[in-house]
Short mmCIF file of C-alpha atoms in Angstrom, two decimals:
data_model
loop_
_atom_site.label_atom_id
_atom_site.label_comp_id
_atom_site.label_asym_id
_atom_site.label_seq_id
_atom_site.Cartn_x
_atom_site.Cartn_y
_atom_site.Cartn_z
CA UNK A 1 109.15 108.80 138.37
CA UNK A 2 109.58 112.57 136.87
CA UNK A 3 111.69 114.79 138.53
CA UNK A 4 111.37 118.06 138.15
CA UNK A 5 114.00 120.19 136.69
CA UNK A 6 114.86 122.66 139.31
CA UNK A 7 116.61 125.78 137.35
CA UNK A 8 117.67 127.49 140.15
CA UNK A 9 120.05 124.45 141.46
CA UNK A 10 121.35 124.11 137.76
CA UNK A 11 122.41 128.09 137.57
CA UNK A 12 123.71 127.81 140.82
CA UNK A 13 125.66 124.72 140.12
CA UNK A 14 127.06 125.77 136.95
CA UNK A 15 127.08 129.98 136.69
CA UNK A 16 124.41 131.54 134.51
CA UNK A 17 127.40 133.04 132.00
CA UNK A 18 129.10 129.69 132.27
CA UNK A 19 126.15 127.60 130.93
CA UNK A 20 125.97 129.01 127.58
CA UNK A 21 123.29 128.35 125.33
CA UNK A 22 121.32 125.20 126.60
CA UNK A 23 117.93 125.08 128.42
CA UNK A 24 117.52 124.18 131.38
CA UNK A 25 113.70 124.80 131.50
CA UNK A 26 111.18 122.10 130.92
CA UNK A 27 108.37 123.34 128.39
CA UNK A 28 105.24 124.19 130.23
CA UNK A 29 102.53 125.46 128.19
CA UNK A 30 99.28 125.30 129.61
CA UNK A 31 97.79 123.87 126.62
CA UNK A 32 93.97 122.99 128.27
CA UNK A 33 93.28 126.38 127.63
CA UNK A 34 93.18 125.45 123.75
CA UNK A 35 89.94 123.21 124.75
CA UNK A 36 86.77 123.26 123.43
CA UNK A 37 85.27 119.64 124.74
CA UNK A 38 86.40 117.90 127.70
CA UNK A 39 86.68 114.15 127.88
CA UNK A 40 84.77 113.10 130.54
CA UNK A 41 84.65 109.70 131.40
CA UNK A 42 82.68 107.30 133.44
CA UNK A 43 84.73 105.10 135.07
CA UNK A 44 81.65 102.69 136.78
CA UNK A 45 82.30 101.19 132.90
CA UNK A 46 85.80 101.65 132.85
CA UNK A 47 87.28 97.94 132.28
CA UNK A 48 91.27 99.48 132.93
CA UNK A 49 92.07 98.28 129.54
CA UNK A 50 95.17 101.45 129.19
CA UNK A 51 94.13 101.81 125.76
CA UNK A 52 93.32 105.43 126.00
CA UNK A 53 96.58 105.76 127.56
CA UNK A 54 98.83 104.20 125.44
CA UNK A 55 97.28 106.77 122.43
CA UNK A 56 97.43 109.57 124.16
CA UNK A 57 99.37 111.92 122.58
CA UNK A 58 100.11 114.26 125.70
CA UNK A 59 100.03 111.28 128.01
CA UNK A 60 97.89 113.03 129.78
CA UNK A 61 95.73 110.10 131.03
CA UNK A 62 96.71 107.54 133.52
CA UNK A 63 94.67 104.20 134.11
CA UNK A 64 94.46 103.49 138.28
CA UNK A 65 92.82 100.77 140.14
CA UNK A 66 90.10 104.01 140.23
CA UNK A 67 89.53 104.23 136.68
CA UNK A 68 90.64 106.44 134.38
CA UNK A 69 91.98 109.95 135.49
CA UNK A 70 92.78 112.81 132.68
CA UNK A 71 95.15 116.28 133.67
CA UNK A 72 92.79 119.03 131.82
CA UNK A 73 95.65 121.58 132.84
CA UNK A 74 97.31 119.72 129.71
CA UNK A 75 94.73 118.14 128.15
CA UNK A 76 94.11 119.96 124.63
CA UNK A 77 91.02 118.37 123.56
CA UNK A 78 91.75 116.37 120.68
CA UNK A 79 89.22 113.25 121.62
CA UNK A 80 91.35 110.53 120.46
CA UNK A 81 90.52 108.77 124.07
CA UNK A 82 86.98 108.88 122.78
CA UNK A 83 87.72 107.30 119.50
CA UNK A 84 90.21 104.51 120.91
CA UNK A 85 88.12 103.54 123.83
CA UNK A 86 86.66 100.30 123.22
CA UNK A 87 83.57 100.58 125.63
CA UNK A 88 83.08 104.34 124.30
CA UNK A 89 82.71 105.00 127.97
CA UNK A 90 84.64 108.49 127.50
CA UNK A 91 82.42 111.25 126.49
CA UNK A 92 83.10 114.99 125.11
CA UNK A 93 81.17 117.41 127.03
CA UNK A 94 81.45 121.42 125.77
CA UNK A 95 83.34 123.65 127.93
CA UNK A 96 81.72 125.75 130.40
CA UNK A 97 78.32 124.20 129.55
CA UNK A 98 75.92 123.99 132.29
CA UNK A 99 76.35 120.49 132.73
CA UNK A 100 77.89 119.61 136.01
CA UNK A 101 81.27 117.99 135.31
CA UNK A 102 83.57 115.53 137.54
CA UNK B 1 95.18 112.66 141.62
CA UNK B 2 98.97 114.00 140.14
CA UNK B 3 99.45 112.29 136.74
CA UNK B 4 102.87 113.38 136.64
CA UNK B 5 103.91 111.82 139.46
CA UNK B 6 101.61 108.57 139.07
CA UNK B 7 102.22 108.28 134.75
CA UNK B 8 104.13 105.17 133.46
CA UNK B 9 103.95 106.02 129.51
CA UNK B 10 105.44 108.98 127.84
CA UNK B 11 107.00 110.34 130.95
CA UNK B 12 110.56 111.22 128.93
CA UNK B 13 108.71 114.49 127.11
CA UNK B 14 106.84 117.05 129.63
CA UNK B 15 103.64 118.33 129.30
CA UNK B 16 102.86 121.29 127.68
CA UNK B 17 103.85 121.09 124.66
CA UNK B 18 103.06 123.37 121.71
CA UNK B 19 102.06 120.69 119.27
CA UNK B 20 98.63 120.37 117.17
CA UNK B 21 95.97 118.51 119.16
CA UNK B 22 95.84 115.37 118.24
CA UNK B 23 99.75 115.57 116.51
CA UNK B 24 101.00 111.57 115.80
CA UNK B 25 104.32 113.23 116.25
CA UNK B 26 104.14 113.92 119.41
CA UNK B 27 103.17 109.94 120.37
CA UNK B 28 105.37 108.60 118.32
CA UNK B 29 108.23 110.45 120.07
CA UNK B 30 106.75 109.33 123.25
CA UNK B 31 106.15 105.98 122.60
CA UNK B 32 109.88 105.59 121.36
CA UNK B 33 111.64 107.22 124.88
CA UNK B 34 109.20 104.88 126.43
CA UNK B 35 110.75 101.96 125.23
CA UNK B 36 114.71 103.75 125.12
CA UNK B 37 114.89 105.51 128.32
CA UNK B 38 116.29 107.84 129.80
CA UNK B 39 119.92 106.66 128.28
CA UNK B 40 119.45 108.74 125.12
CA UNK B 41 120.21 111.82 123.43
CA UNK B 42 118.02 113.21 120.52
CA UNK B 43 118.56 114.95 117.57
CA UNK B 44 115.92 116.81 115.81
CA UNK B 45 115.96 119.03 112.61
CA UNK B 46 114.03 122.25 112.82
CA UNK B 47 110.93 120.59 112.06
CA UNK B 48 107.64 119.77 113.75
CA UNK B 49 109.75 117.64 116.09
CA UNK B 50 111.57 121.13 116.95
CA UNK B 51 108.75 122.28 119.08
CA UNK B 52 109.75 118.86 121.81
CA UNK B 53 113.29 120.45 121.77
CA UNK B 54 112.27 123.63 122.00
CA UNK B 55 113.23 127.44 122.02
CA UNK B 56 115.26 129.02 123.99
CA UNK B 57 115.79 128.55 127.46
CA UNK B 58 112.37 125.34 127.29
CA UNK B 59 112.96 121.89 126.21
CA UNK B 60 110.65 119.68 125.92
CA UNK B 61 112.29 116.45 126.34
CA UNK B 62 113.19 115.41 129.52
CA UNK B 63 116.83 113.29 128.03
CA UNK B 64 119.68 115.56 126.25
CA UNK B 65 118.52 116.48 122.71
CA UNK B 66 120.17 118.66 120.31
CA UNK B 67 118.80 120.98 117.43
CA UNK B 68 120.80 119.46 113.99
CA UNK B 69 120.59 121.13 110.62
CA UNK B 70 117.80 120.28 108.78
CA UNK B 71 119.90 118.33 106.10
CA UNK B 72 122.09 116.90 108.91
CA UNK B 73 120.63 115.23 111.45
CA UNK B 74 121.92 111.38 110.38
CA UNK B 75 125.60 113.53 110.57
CA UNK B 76 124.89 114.99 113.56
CA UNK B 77 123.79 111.60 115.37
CA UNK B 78 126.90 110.26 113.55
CA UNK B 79 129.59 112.08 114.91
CA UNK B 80 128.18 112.42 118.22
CA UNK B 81 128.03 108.14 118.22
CA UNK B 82 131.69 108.61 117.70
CA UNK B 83 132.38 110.61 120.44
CA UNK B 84 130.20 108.76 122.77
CA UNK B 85 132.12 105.44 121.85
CA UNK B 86 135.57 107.55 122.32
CA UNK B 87 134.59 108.09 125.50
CA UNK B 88 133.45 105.04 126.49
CA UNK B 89 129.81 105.73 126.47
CA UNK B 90 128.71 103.13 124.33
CA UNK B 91 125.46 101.99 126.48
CA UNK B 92 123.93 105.95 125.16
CA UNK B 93 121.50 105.40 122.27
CA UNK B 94 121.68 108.10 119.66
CA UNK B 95 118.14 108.87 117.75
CA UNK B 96 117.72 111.18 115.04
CA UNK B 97 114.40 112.24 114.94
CA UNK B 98 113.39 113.87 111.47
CA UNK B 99 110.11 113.95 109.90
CA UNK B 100 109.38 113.50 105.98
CA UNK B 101 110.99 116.51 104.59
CA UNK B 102 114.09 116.14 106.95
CA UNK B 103 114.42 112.10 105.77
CA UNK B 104 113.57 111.78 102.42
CA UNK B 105 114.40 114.83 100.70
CA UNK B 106 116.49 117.30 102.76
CA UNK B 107 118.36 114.90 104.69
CA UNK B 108 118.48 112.07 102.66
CA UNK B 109 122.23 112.37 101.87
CA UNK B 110 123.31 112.76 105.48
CA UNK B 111 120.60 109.57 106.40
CA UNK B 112 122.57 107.39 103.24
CA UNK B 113 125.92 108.09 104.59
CA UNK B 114 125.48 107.25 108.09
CA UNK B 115 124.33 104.06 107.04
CA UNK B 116 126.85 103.40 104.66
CA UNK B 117 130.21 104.41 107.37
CA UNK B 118 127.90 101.96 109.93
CA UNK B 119 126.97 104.12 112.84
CA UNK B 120 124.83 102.36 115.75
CA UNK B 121 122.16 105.14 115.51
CA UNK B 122 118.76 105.22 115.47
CA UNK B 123 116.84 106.96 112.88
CA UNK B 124 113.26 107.32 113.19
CA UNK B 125 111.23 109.44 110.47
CA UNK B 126 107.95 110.32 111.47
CA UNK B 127 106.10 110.89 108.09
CA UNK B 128 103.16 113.11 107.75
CA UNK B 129 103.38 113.74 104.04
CA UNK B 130 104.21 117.16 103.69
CA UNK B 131 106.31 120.16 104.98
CA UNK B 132 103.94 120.67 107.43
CA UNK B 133 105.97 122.65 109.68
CA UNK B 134 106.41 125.60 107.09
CA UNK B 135 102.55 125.55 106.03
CA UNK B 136 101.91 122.34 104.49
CA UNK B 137 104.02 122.28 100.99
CA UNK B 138 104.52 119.65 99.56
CA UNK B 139 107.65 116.54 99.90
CA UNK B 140 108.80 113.76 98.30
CA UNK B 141 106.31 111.59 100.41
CA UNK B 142 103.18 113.18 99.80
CA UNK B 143 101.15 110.88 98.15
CA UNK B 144 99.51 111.28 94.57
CA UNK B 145 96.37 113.40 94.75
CA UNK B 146 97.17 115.17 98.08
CA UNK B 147 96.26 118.91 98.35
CA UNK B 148 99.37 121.08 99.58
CA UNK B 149 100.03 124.95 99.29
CA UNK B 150 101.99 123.98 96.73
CA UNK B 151 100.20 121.32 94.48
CA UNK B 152 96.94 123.02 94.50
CA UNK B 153 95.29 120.93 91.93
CA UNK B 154 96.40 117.56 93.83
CA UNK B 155 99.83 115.86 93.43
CA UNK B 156 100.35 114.22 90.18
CA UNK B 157 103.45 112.25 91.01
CA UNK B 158 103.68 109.24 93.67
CA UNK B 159 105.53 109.43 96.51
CA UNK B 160 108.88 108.61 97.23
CA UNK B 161 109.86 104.78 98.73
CA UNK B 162 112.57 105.37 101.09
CA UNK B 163 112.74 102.35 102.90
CA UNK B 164 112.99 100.37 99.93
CA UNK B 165 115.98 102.62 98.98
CA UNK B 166 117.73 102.09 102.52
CA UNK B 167 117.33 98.26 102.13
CA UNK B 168 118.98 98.25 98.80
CA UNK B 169 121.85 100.15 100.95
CA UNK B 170 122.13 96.88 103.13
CA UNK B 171 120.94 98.58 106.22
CA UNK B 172 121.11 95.88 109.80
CA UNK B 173 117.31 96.84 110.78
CA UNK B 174 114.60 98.48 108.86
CA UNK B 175 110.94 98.75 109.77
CA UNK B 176 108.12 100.81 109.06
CA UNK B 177 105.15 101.51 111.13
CA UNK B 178 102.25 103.29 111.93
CA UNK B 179 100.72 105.50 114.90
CA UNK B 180 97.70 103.26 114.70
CA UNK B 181 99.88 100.22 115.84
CA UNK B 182 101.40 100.95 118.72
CA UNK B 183 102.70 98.13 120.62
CA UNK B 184 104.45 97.10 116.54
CA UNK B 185 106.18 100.13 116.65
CA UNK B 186 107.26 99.60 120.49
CA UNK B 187 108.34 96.49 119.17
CA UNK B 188 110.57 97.50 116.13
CA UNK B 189 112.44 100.13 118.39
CA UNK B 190 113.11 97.76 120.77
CA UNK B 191 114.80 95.42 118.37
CA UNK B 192 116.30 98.76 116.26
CA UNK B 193 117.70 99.37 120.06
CA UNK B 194 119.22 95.96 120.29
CA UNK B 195 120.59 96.37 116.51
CA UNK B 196 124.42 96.48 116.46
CA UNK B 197 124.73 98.94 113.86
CA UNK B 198 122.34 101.58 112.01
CA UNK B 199 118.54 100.96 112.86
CA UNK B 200 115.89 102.84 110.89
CA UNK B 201 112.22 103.48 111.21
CA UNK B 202 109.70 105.31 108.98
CA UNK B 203 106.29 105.99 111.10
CA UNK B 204 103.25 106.69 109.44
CA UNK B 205 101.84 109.49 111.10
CA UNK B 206 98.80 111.19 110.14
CA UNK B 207 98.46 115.04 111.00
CA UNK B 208 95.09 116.61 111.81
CA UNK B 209 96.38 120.51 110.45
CA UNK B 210 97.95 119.61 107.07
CA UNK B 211 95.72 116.25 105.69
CA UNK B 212 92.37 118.40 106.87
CA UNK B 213 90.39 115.94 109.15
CA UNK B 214 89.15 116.58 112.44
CA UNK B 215 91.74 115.22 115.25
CA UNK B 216 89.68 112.53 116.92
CA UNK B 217 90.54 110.69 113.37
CA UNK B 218 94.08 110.48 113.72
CA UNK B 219 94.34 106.55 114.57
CA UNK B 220 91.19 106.00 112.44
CA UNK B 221 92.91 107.23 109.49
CA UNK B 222 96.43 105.89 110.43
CA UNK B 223 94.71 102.37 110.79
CA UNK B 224 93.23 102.93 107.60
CA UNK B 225 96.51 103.15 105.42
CA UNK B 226 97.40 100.19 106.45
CA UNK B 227 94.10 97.83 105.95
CA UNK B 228 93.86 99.72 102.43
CA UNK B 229 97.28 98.70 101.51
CA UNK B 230 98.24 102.06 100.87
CA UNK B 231 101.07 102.05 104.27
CA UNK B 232 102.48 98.31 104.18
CA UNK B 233 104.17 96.97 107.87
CA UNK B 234 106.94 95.51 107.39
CA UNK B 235 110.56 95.13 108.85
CA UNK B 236 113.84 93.61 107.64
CA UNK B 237 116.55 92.28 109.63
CA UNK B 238 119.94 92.18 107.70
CA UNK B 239 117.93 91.77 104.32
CA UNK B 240 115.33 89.76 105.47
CA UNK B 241 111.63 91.00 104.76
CA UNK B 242 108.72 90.15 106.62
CA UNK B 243 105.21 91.75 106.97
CA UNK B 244 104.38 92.15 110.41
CA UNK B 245 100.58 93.09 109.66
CA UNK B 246 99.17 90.77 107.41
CA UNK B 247 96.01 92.31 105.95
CA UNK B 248 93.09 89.43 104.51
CA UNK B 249 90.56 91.75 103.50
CA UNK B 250 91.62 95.22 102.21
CA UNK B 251 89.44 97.55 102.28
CA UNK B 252 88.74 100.33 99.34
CA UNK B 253 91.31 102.98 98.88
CA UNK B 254 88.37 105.63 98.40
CA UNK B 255 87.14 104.98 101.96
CA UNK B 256 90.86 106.24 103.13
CA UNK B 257 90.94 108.87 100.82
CA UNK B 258 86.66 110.06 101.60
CA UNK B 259 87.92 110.83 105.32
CA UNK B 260 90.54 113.33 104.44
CA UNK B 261 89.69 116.71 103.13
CA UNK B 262 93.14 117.21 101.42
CA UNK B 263 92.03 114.52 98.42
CA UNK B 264 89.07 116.70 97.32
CA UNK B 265 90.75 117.78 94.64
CA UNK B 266 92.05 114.39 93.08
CA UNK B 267 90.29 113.02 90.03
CA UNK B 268 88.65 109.74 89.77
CA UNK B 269 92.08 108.75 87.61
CA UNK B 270 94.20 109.81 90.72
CA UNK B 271 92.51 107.50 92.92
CA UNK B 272 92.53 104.71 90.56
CA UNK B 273 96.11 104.98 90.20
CA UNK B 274 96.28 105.16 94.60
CA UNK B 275 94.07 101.71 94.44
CA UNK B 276 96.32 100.11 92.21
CA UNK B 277 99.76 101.46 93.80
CA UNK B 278 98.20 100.06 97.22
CA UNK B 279 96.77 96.27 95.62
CA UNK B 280 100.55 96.25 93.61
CA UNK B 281 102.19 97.53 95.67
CA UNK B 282 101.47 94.93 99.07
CA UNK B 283 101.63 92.08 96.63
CA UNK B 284 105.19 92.95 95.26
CA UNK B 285 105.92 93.08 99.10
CA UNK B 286 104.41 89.56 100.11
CA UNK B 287 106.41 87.54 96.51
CA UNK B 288 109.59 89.19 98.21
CA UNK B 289 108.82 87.78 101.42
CA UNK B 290 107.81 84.20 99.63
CA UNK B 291 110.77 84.16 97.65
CA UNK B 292 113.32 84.94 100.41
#
């Protein structure tokens, strides 16, 4: 499991002049604000095949006895769930259109 | 539902990562910590691959990694094998991580002579055909006809067969592969893990920004180069070649080259010559494999 890298414990532990030029941050972009189409998809069809999540490139997608769940804090859109999927069960819906989503 | 804390693939690079959507790069360095673990260090050049180490105090990967030179990232990996073995680290795998520019032009000297003093390092070259980093100029692996900033009028030359040149070296493990075949490649670095000496793999890896196709197509088009014969899979262990995707029915070169915008501006001769490098090229490949 991912721990999270706690920066305060590492300055702490090591002196912030002492640690010279490393970081110590993990990257944290929130790149779902780069999205135009959300993958949406229906997991009553979902046959928990972990395609989609062994192609996706942000691994943003993980495959539970549930069906398929997707992090859209992360998730930048790219639909290559959609194209992998091999039910097509995964749909791209615009953002903020009026359809109701999730 | 938390998919960090629930994720079982690419959990060694964190989310949020500045990278193209849809960037082959960015799965292909996930797919290979998947199968390493977290017993690694990385080395990248500033590159594409720059953006998973990061800037200054964010990384990206969540193992050690390490900036190199861009014409030194085999050297890098190199010396820092050595000091790992000095101090009795030897279990740490060392992978360069270097894209097309950073392999086979820039860093092709530093690449040859790790191989050649033996290093146990792992060299994997993600190849997207272009500088595409800097705004998409051209490389030694851009393929004939390809639009870049700097062949405007389509590349006239072919592109540049490294692996072939690393065999004739005598390199322990060589395979290529492709983002379209993922479990392959998680098979190749598996084995280039459990090589005792240099391991190299070149990655096919198609990229959304700088080939100009919209990013859903990424596998489409990385699964294309291979079943046109244009991106042969292949490894060699100590010598020995053998095609690890046989392909029965190839399909037209112009159907890989119709789904990329960057080829608009290749002539009809151009694609010819692509058709025929792809048919003579595969079946050079297979009387090697015959004959060994």
């Amino acid at each position: 499991m991912l721990k999270p890298v706690n920066a305060d414990t590492i300055l702490s532990k090591y002196g912030k002049d002492k640690l010279g030029p490393v970081a110590y941050l993990p990257a944290n972009a929130k790149t779902g604000t780069w999205r135009l189409h959300r993958p949406v998809p229906d997991n009553a069809k979902c046959s928990r095949c972990h395609i989609c999540e062994k192609y996706c490139p942000c691994a943003v997608i993980v495959v539970a006895e549930e069906g398929c769940h997707i992090d859209y804090t992360y998730c930048k859109g790219c639909g290559i769930c959609v194209e992998v999927c091999p039910k097509k069960i995964i749909q791209m819906i615009p953002e903020n259109s009026q359809k109701e989503v999730l | 539902m938390n998919i960090m804390q629930n994720q079982t693939r690419g959990k060694h690079l964190f989310h949020g990562l500045t990278s193209c959507e849809g960037c082959a790069m960015e799965l292909v360095a996930r797919t290979v910590l998947d199968i390493l673990g977290t017993n690694t260090v990385v080395l990248t050049p500033p590159s594409c691959s720059a953006i998973l180490t990061g800037f200054s105090r964010e990384t990206g990967w969540h193992v050690p990694s390490f900036m190199a030179n861009l014409e030194a990232v085999a050297s890098y990996a190199s010396g820092l094998r050595t000091g790992l073995e000095v101090l009795g680290k030897d279990k740490v795998n060392v992978v360069g991580y270097a894209g097309d520019g950073g392999t086979v032009d820039i860093g092709l000297q530093a690449l040859s002579g790790a191989i050649e003093r033996g290093h146990r390092i792992i060299y994997i070259c993600y190849d997207n055909e272009a500088y595409m980093n800097t705004g998409i100029q051209r490389s030694g692996a851009t393929s004939l006809g390809a639009w870049t900033t700097t062949t405007p009028g389509g590349k006239p030359t072919q592109r540049k067969d490294v692996p072939q040149m690393l065999l004739a070296q005598g390199i322990p493990y060589l395979a290529t592969a492709s983002t379209a075949y993922i479990d392959d490649l998680a098979k190749k670095v598996e084995k280039a893990k459990n090589t005792d000496g240099p391991s190299y793999i070149h990655v096919h890896a198609p990229c959304a920004t700088g080939w100009r196709f919209p990013a859903h197509k990424t596998i489409d088009i990385a699964r294309m180069a291979v079943q046109t014969g244009l991106w042969v899979l292949y490894e060699a262990v100590d010598g020995r070649l053998k095609i690890t995707k046989e392909i029965k029915n190839f399909k037209p070169v112009e159907d890989y080259v119709k789904m990329q915008k960057r080829f608009q501006k290749a002539t009809p001769e151009m694609i010819m010559e692509l058709q025929r490098f792809a048919t003579e090229g595969y079946e050079k490949l297979a009387e090697r494999v015959e004959n060994v």
